[in-house]
Short mmCIF file of C-alpha atoms in Angstrom, two decimals:
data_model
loop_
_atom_site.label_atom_id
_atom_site.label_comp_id
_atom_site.label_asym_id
_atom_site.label_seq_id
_atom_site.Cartn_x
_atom_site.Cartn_y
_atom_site.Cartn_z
CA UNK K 1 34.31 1.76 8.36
CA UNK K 2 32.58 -0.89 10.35
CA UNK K 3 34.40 0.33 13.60
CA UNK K 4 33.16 3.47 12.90
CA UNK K 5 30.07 2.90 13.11
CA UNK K 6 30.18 1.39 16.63
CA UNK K 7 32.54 3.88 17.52
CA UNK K 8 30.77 7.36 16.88
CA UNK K 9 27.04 6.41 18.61
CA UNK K 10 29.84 5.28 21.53
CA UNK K 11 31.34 8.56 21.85
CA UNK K 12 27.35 11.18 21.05
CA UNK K 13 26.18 8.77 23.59
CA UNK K 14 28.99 9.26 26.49
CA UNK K 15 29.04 12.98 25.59
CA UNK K 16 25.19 13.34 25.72
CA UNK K 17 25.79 11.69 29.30
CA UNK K 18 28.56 13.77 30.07
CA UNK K 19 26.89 17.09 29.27
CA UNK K 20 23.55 15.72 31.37
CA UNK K 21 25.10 14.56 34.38
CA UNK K 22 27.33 18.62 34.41
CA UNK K 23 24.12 20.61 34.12
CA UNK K 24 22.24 18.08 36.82
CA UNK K 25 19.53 17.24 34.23
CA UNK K 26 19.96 13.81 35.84
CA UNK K 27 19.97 14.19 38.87
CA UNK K 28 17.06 13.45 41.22
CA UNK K 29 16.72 15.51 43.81
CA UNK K 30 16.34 18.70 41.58
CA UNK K 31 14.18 21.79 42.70
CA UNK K 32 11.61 23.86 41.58
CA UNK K 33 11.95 27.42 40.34
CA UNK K 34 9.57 29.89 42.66
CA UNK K 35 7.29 30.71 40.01
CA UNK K 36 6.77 26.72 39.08
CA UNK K 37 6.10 25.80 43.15
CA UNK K 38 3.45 28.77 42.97
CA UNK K 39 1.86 27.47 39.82
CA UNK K 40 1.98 24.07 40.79
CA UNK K 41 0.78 24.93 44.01
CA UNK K 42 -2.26 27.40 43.46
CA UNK K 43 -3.63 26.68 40.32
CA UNK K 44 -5.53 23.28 40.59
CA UNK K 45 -6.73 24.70 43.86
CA UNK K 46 -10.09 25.70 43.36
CA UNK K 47 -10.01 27.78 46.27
CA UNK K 48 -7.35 29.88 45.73
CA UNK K 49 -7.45 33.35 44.43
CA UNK K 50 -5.35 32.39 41.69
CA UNK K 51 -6.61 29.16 40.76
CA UNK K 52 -7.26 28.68 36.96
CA UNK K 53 -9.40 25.65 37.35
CA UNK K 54 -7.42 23.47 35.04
CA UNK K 55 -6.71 19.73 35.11
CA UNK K 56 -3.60 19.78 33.38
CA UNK K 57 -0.40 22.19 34.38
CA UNK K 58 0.41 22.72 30.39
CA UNK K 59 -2.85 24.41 30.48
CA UNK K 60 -2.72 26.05 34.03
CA UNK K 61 -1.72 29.30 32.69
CA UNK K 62 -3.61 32.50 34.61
CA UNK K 63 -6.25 33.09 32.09
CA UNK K 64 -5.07 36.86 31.91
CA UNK K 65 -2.23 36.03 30.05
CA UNK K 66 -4.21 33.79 27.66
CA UNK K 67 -6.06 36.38 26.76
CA UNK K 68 -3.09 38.39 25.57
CA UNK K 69 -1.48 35.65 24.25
CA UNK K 70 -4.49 34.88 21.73
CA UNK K 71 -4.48 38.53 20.79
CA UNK K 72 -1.03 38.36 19.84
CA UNK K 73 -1.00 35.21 18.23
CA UNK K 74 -3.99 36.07 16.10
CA UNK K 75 -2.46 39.27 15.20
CA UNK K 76 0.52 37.53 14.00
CA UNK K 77 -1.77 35.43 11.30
CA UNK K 78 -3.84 38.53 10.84
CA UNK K 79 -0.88 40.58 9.04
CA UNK K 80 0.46 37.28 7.26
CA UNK K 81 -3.15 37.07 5.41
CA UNK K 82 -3.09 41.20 4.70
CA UNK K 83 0.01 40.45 2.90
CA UNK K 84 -0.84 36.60 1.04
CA UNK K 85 -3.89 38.80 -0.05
CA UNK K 86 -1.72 42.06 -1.43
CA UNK K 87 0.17 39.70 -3.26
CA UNK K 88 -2.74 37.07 -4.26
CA UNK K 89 -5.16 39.79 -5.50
CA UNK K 90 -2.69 41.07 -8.07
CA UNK K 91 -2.75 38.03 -9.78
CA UNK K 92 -5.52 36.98 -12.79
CA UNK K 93 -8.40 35.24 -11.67
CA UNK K 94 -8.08 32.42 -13.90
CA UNK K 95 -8.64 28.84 -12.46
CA UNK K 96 -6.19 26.43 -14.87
CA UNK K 97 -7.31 22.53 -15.69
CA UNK K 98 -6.09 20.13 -13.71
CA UNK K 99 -4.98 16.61 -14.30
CA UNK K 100 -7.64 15.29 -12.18
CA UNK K 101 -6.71 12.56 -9.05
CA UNK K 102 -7.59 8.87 -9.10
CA UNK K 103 -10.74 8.31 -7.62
CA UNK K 104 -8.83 6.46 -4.51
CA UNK K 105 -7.67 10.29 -3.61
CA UNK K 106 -10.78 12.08 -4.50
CA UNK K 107 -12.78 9.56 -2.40
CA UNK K 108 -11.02 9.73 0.82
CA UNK K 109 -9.81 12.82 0.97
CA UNK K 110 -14.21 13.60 1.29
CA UNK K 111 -14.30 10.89 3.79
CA UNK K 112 -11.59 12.06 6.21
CA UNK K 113 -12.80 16.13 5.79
CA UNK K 114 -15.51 15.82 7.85
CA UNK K 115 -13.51 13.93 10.34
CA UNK K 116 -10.71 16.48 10.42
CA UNK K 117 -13.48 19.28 11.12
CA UNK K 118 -15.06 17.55 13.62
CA UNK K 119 -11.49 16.98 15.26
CA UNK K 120 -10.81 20.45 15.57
CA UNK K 121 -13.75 21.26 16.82
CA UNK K 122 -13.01 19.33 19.50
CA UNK K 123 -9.34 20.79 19.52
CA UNK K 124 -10.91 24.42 19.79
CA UNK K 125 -13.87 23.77 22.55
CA UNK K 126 -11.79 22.48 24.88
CA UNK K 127 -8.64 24.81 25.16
CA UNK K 128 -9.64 26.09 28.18
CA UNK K 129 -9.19 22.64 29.84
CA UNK K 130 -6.56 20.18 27.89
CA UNK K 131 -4.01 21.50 25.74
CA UNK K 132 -4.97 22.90 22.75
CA UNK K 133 -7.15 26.14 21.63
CA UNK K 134 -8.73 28.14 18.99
CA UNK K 135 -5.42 28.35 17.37
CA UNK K 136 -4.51 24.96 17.13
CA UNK K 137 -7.90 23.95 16.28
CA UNK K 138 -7.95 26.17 13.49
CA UNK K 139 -4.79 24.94 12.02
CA UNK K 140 -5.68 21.57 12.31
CA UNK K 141 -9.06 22.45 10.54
CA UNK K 142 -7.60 24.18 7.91
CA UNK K 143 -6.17 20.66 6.31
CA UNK K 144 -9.76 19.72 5.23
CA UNK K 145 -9.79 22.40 3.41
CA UNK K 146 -6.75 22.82 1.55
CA UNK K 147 -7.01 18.63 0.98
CA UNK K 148 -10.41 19.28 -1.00
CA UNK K 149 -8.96 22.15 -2.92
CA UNK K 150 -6.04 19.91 -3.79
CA UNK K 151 -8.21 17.12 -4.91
CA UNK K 152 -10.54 18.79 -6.76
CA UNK K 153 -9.29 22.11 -7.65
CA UNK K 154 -9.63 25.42 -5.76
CA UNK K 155 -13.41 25.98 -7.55
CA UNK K 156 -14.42 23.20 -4.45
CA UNK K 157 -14.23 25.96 -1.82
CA UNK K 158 -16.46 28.56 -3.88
CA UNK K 159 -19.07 26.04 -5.10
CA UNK K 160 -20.14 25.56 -1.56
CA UNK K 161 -20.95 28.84 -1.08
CA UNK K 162 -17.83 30.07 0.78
CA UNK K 163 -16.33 32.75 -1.29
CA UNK K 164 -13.25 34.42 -0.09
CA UNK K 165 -15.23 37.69 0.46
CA UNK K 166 -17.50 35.72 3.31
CA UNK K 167 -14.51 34.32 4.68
CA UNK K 168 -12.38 37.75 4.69
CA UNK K 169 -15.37 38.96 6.61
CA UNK K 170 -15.35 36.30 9.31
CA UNK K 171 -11.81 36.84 9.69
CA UNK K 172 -12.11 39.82 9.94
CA UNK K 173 -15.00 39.82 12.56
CA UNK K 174 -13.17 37.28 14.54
CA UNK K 175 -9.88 39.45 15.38
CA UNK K 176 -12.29 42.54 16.35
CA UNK K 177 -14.41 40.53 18.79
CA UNK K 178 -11.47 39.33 20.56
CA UNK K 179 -10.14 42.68 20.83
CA UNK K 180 -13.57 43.78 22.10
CA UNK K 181 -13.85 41.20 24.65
CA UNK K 182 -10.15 42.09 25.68
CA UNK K 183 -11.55 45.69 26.46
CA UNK K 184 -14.31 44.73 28.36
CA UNK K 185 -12.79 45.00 31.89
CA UNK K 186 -11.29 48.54 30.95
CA UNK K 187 -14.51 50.15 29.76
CA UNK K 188 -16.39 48.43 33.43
CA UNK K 189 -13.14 50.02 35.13
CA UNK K 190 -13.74 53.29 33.37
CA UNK K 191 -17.43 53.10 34.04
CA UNK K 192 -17.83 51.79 37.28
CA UNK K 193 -14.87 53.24 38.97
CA UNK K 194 -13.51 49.61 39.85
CA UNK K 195 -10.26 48.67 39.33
CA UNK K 196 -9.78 46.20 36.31
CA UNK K 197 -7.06 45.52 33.56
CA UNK K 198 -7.60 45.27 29.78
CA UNK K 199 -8.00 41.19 29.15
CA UNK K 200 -8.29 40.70 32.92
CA UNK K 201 -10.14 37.21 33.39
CA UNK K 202 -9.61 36.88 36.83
CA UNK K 203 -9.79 38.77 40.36
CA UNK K 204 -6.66 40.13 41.42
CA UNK K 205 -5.57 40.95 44.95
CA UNK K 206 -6.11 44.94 44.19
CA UNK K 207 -8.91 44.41 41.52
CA UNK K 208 -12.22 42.49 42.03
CA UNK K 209 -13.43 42.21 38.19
CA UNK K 210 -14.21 38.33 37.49
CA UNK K 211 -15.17 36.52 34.98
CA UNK K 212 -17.54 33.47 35.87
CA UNK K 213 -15.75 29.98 35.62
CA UNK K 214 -19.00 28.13 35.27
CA UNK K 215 -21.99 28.60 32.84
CA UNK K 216 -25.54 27.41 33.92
CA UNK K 217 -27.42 25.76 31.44
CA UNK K 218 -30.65 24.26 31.99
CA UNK K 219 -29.36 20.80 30.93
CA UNK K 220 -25.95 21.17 33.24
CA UNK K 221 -23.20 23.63 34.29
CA UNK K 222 -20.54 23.90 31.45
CA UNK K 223 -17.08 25.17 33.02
CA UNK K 224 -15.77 28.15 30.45
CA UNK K 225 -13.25 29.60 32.46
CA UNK K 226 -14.03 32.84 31.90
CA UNK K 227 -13.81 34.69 28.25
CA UNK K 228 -11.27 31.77 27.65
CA UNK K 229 -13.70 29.67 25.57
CA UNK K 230 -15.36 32.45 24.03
CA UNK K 231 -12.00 33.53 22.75
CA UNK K 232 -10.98 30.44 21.57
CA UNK K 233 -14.16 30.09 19.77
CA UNK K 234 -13.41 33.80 18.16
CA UNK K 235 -9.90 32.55 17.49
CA UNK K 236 -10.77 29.51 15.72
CA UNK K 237 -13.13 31.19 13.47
CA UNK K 238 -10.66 33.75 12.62
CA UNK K 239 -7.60 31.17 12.12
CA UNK K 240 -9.64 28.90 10.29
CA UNK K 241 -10.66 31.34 7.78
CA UNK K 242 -7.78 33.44 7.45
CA UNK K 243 -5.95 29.66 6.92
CA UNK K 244 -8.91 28.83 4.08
CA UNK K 245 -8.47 31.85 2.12
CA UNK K 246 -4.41 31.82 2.15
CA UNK K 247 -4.48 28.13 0.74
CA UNK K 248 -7.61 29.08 -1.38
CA UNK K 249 -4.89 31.71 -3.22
CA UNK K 250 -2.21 29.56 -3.13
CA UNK K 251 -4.07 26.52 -4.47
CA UNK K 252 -5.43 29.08 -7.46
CA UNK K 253 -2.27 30.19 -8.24
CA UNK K 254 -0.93 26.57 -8.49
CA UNK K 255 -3.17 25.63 -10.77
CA UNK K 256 -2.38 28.59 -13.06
CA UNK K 257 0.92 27.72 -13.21
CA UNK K 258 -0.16 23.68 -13.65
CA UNK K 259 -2.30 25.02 -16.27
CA UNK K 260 -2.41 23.68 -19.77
CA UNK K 261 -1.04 20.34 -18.69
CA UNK P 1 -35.26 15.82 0.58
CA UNK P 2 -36.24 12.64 0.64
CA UNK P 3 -36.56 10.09 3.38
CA UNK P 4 -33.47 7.91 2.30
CA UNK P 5 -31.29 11.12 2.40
CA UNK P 6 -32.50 12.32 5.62
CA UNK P 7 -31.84 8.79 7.33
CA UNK P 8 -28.03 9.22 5.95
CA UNK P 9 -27.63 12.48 7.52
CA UNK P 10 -28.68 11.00 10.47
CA UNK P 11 -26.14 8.17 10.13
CA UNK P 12 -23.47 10.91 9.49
CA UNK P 13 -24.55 12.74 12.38
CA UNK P 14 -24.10 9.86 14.52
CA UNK P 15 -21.13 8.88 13.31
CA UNK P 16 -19.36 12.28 13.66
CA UNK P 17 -20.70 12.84 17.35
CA UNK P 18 -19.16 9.07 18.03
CA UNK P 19 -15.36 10.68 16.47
CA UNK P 20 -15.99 13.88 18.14
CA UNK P 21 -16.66 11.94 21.73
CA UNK P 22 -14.38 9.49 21.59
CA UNK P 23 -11.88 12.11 20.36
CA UNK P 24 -12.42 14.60 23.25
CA UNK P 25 -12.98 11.60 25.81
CA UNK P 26 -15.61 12.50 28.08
CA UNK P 27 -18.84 11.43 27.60
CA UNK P 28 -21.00 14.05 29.78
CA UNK P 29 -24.12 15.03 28.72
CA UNK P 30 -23.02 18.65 27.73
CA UNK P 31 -20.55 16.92 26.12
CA UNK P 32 -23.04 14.24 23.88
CA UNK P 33 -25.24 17.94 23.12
CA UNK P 34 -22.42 19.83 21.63
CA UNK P 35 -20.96 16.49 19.73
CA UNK P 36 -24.70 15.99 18.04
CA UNK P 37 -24.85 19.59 17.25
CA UNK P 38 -21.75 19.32 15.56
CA UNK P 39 -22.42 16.15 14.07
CA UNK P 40 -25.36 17.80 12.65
CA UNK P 41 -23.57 20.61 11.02
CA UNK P 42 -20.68 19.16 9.54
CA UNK P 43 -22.86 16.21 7.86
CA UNK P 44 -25.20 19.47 6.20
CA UNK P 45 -22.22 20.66 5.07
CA UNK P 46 -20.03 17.83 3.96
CA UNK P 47 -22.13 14.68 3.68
CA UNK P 48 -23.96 15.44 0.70
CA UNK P 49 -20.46 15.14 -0.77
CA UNK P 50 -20.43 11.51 0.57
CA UNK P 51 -24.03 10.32 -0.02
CA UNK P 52 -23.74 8.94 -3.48
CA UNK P 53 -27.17 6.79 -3.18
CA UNK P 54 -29.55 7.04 -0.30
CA UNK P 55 -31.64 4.29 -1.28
CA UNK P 56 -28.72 1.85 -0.70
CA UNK P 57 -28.71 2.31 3.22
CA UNK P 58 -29.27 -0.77 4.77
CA UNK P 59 -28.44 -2.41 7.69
CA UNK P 60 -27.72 -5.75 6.20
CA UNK P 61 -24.76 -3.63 4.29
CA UNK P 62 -23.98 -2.51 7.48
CA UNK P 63 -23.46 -5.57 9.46
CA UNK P 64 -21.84 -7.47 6.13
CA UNK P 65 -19.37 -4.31 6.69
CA UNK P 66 -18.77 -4.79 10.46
CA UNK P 67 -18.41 -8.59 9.01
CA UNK P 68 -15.63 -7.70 6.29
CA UNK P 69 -13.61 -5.44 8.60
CA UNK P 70 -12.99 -7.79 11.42
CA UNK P 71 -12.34 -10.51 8.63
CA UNK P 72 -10.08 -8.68 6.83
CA UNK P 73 -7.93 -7.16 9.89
CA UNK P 74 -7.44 -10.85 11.29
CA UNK P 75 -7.96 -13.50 8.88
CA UNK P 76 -6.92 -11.84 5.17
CA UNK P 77 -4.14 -9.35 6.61
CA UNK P 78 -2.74 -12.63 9.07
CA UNK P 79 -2.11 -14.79 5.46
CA UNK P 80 -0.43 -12.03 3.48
CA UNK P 81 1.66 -10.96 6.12
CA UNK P 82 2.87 -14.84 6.97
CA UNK P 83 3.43 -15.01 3.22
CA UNK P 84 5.67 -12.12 2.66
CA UNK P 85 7.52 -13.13 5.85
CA UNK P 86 8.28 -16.32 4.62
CA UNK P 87 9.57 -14.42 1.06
CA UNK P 88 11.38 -12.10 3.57
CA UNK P 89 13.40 -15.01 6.47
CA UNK P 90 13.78 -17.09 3.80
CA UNK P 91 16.93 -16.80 2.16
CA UNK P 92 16.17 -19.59 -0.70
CA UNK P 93 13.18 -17.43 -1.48
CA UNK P 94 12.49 -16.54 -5.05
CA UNK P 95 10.99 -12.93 -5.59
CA UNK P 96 8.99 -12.62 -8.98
CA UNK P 97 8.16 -9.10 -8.59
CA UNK P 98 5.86 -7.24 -11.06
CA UNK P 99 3.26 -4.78 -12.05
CA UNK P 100 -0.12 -6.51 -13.05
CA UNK P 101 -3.45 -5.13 -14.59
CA UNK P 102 -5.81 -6.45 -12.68
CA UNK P 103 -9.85 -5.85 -14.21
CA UNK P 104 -12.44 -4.87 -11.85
CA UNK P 105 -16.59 -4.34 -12.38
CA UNK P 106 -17.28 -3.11 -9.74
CA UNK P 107 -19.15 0.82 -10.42
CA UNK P 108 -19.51 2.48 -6.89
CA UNK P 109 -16.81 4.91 -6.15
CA UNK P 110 -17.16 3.34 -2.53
CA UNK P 111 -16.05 -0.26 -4.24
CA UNK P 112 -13.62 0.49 -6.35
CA UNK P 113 -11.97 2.63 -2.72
CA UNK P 114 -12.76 -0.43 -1.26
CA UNK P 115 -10.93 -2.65 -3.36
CA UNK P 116 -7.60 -0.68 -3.93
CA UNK P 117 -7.51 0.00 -0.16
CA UNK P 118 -7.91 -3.43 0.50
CA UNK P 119 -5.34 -4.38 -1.58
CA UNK P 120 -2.40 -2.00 -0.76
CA UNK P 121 -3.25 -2.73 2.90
CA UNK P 122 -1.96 -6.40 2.60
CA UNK P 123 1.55 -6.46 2.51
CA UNK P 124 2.56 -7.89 -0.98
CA UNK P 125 0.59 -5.92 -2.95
CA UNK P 126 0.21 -2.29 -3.37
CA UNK P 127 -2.18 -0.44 -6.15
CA UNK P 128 -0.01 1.99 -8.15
CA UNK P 129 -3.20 3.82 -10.65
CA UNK P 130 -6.46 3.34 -11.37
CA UNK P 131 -7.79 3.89 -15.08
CA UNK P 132 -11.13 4.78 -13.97
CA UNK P 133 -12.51 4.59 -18.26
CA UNK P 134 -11.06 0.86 -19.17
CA UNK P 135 -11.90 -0.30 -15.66
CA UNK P 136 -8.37 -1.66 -14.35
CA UNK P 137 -6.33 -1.35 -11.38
CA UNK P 138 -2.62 -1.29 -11.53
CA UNK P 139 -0.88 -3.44 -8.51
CA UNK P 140 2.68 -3.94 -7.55
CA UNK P 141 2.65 -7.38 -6.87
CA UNK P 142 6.13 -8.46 -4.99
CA UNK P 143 5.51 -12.24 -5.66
CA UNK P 144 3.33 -12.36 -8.65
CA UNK P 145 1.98 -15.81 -9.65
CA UNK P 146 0.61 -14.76 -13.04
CA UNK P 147 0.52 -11.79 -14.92
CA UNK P 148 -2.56 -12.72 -16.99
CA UNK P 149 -5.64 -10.38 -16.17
CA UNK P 150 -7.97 -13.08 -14.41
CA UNK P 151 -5.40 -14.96 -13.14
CA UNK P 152 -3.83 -12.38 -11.07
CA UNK P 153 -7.13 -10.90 -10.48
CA UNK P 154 -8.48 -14.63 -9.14
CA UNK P 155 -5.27 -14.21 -6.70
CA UNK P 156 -5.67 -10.58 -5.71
CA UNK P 157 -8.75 -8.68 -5.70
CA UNK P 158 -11.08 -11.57 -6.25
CA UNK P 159 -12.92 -12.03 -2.47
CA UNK P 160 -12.21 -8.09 -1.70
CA UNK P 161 -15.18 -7.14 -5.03
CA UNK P 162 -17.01 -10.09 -3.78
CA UNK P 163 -17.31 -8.36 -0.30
CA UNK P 164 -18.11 -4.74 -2.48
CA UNK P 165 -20.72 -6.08 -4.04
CA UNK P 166 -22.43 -7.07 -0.96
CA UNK P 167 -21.44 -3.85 0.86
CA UNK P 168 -21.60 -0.89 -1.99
CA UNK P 169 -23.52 -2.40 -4.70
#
């Protein structure tokens, strides 16, 4: 047995090496595909026609296909809640008594909540810069949430004024602004006769539509990068709340079953 | 609202800017704007949640705070974790494991947090339940001395409610 266990990490280890060295993962001198050199080469360059104005290459996307992606994405959540909620609203509306948590869990679960929110706040603002989004920020927000409800009962969420309806409506406000803002180039192309593409964020060589990457404020100039941070502020909202209300029917039907203990 | 509450939302505020900047990690003034506005409306929202008594706000609690952190992350945490590497290199050592009830009077949520956290952050002892009615804490103790309520209490928890009564109190 005891060889064994020298033996096997030997042999994954040589065959991990092996199987590197054959597909020249180790090599140095490897090369770039095309479409890498042209990222890496035209988006931090502010004076390019392509440039996304982005620090960071994880985030150096063109902003067009951002756009689409966060449609898609939030789409993706959107028909996930349609169908917790088909299921959720068959259920009674009976909220079950809990063994309560010791006060250790209760306490710091209301200390770190307002951290966590703050956090993906953060998370969501800055998408359009460091990687990140409305997306991630939402999912990260929704663990304040669901912690509170698990602390001290689903009611938590309602008591504070957010009942699911409020929150459905958000959500549902959320998804339809960022297909709005998505349309916005086509109904200038259909009005104006210029050429422009449905989520386009940025001039192309045979369209001219562009979004500003800069907002002036009186106090400074904030960079958005286009509809970028608007639609990761949508997205966030709608994530966040379509997240809230899933747990907030999950939690309540936990507790039903918990019930009576 | 009264003045004692306002100056904790303010506190909150502050606070929750300082996470949110240091989080995002740039401090431009765009940046300072849009951390105090959230600051401001997570604390409306959450903080009243975490105000249990306004009028308590002081800065002396403060600075006996800053005071008891830095203590306990060099002093208090250095012992326990030379003494439970000694019970750990040692191969003569002698374990005397076991769970004592340790009393505490403590009656701020904040002190009683204080006090279990404190404990189950030094390495050695770890708080298992809290019977919030009878006042007692539960604690895993892997080298206990005694198992007699003051005694182990005297051992474990004693300076950590000293330092809650100054702080939450």
């Amino acid at each position: 047995m005891k060889k064994l266990e020298v033996v096997i990490p030997i042999v994954i280890g040589l065959g991990l090496f092996i199987l590197l060295y054959n597909s020249g993962l180790l090599s140095v001198e490897r090369s770039l595909t095309t479409l890498a050199e042209k990222y890496l080469e035209y988006i931090p360059d502010a004076s390019s026609i392509y440039t996304s104005m982005a620090f960071e290459v994880v985030t150096a996307v063109i902003w067009d296909q951002r756009g689409f992606d966060t449609y898609f994405e939030t789409s993706v959540l959107f028909f996930a809640i349609i169908a917790t909620l088909a299921i959720a609203s068959k259920l009674e509306d009976i909220i079950g008594e809990r063994r309560s948590l010791t006060i250790i869990v209760r306490l710091v679960t209301r200390i770190l909540a307002p951290i966590i929110v703050v956090v993906s706040i953060s998370i969501a603002l800055h998408g359009h810069i460091t990687p990140g989004g409305g997306f991630q920020g939402g999912a990260v927000f929704v663990i304040a949430p669901l912690l509170l409800m698990l602390a001290y009962t689903s009611d938590w969420i309602r008591s504070r004024g957010f009942t699911d309806r409020k929150l459905l409506l958000l959500r549902g406000l959320g998804v339809t602004l960022i297909a709005l803002a998505g349309l916005i180039p086509v109904v200038y192309s259909y009005t104006t006769n210029i050429n422009a593409y449905l989520f386009q964020n940025q001039a192309k060589p045979d369209s001219f539509f562009n979004y500003p990457a800069y907002l002036q404020t009186p106090i400074s100039t904030i960079l958005v990068s286009g509809t970028i941070m608007l639609l990761n502020i949508l997205e966030f909202i709608a994530v966040l709340t379509g997240f809230t209300l899933a747990f907030y029917y999950l939690t309540r039907e936990f507790e039903k079953r918990g019930g009576g203990e | 609202m009264n003045r004692g509450y306002s100056v904790s939302i303010v506190v909150f505020t502050i606070i929750l800017a300082v996470v949110y900047l240091v989080y995002t990690g740039s401090y431009g003034l765009v940046e300072i704007t849009i951390a105090l506005l959230v600051g401001v409306g997570v604390s409306l929202v959450l903080a009243p949640d975490l105000i249990l008594n306004p009028s308590k706000m002081s800065p002396r609690r403060f600075i006996t705070a800053i005071y008891y952190l830095v203590k306990y992350f060099t002093i208090i945490e250095a012992k326990a974790h030379w003494s439970v590497l000694k019970l750990i290199l040692m191969p003569s050592a002698k374990y005397n494991p076991a769970i004592v009830r340790i009393p505490y009077s403590v009656t701020s949520d904040y002190s009683i947090l204080l006090i279990s956290n404190s404990i189950t952050n030094t390495p050695g002892t770890v708080v298992i339940d809290v019977d919030e009615k009878r006042k007692y804490l539960y604690v895993h103790w892997i080298d206990a001395t005694s198992v007699e309520d003051q005694e182990a209490r005297k051992s474990v928890s004693e300076e950590f409610e000293n330092y809650a009564y100054k702080i939450f109190e």
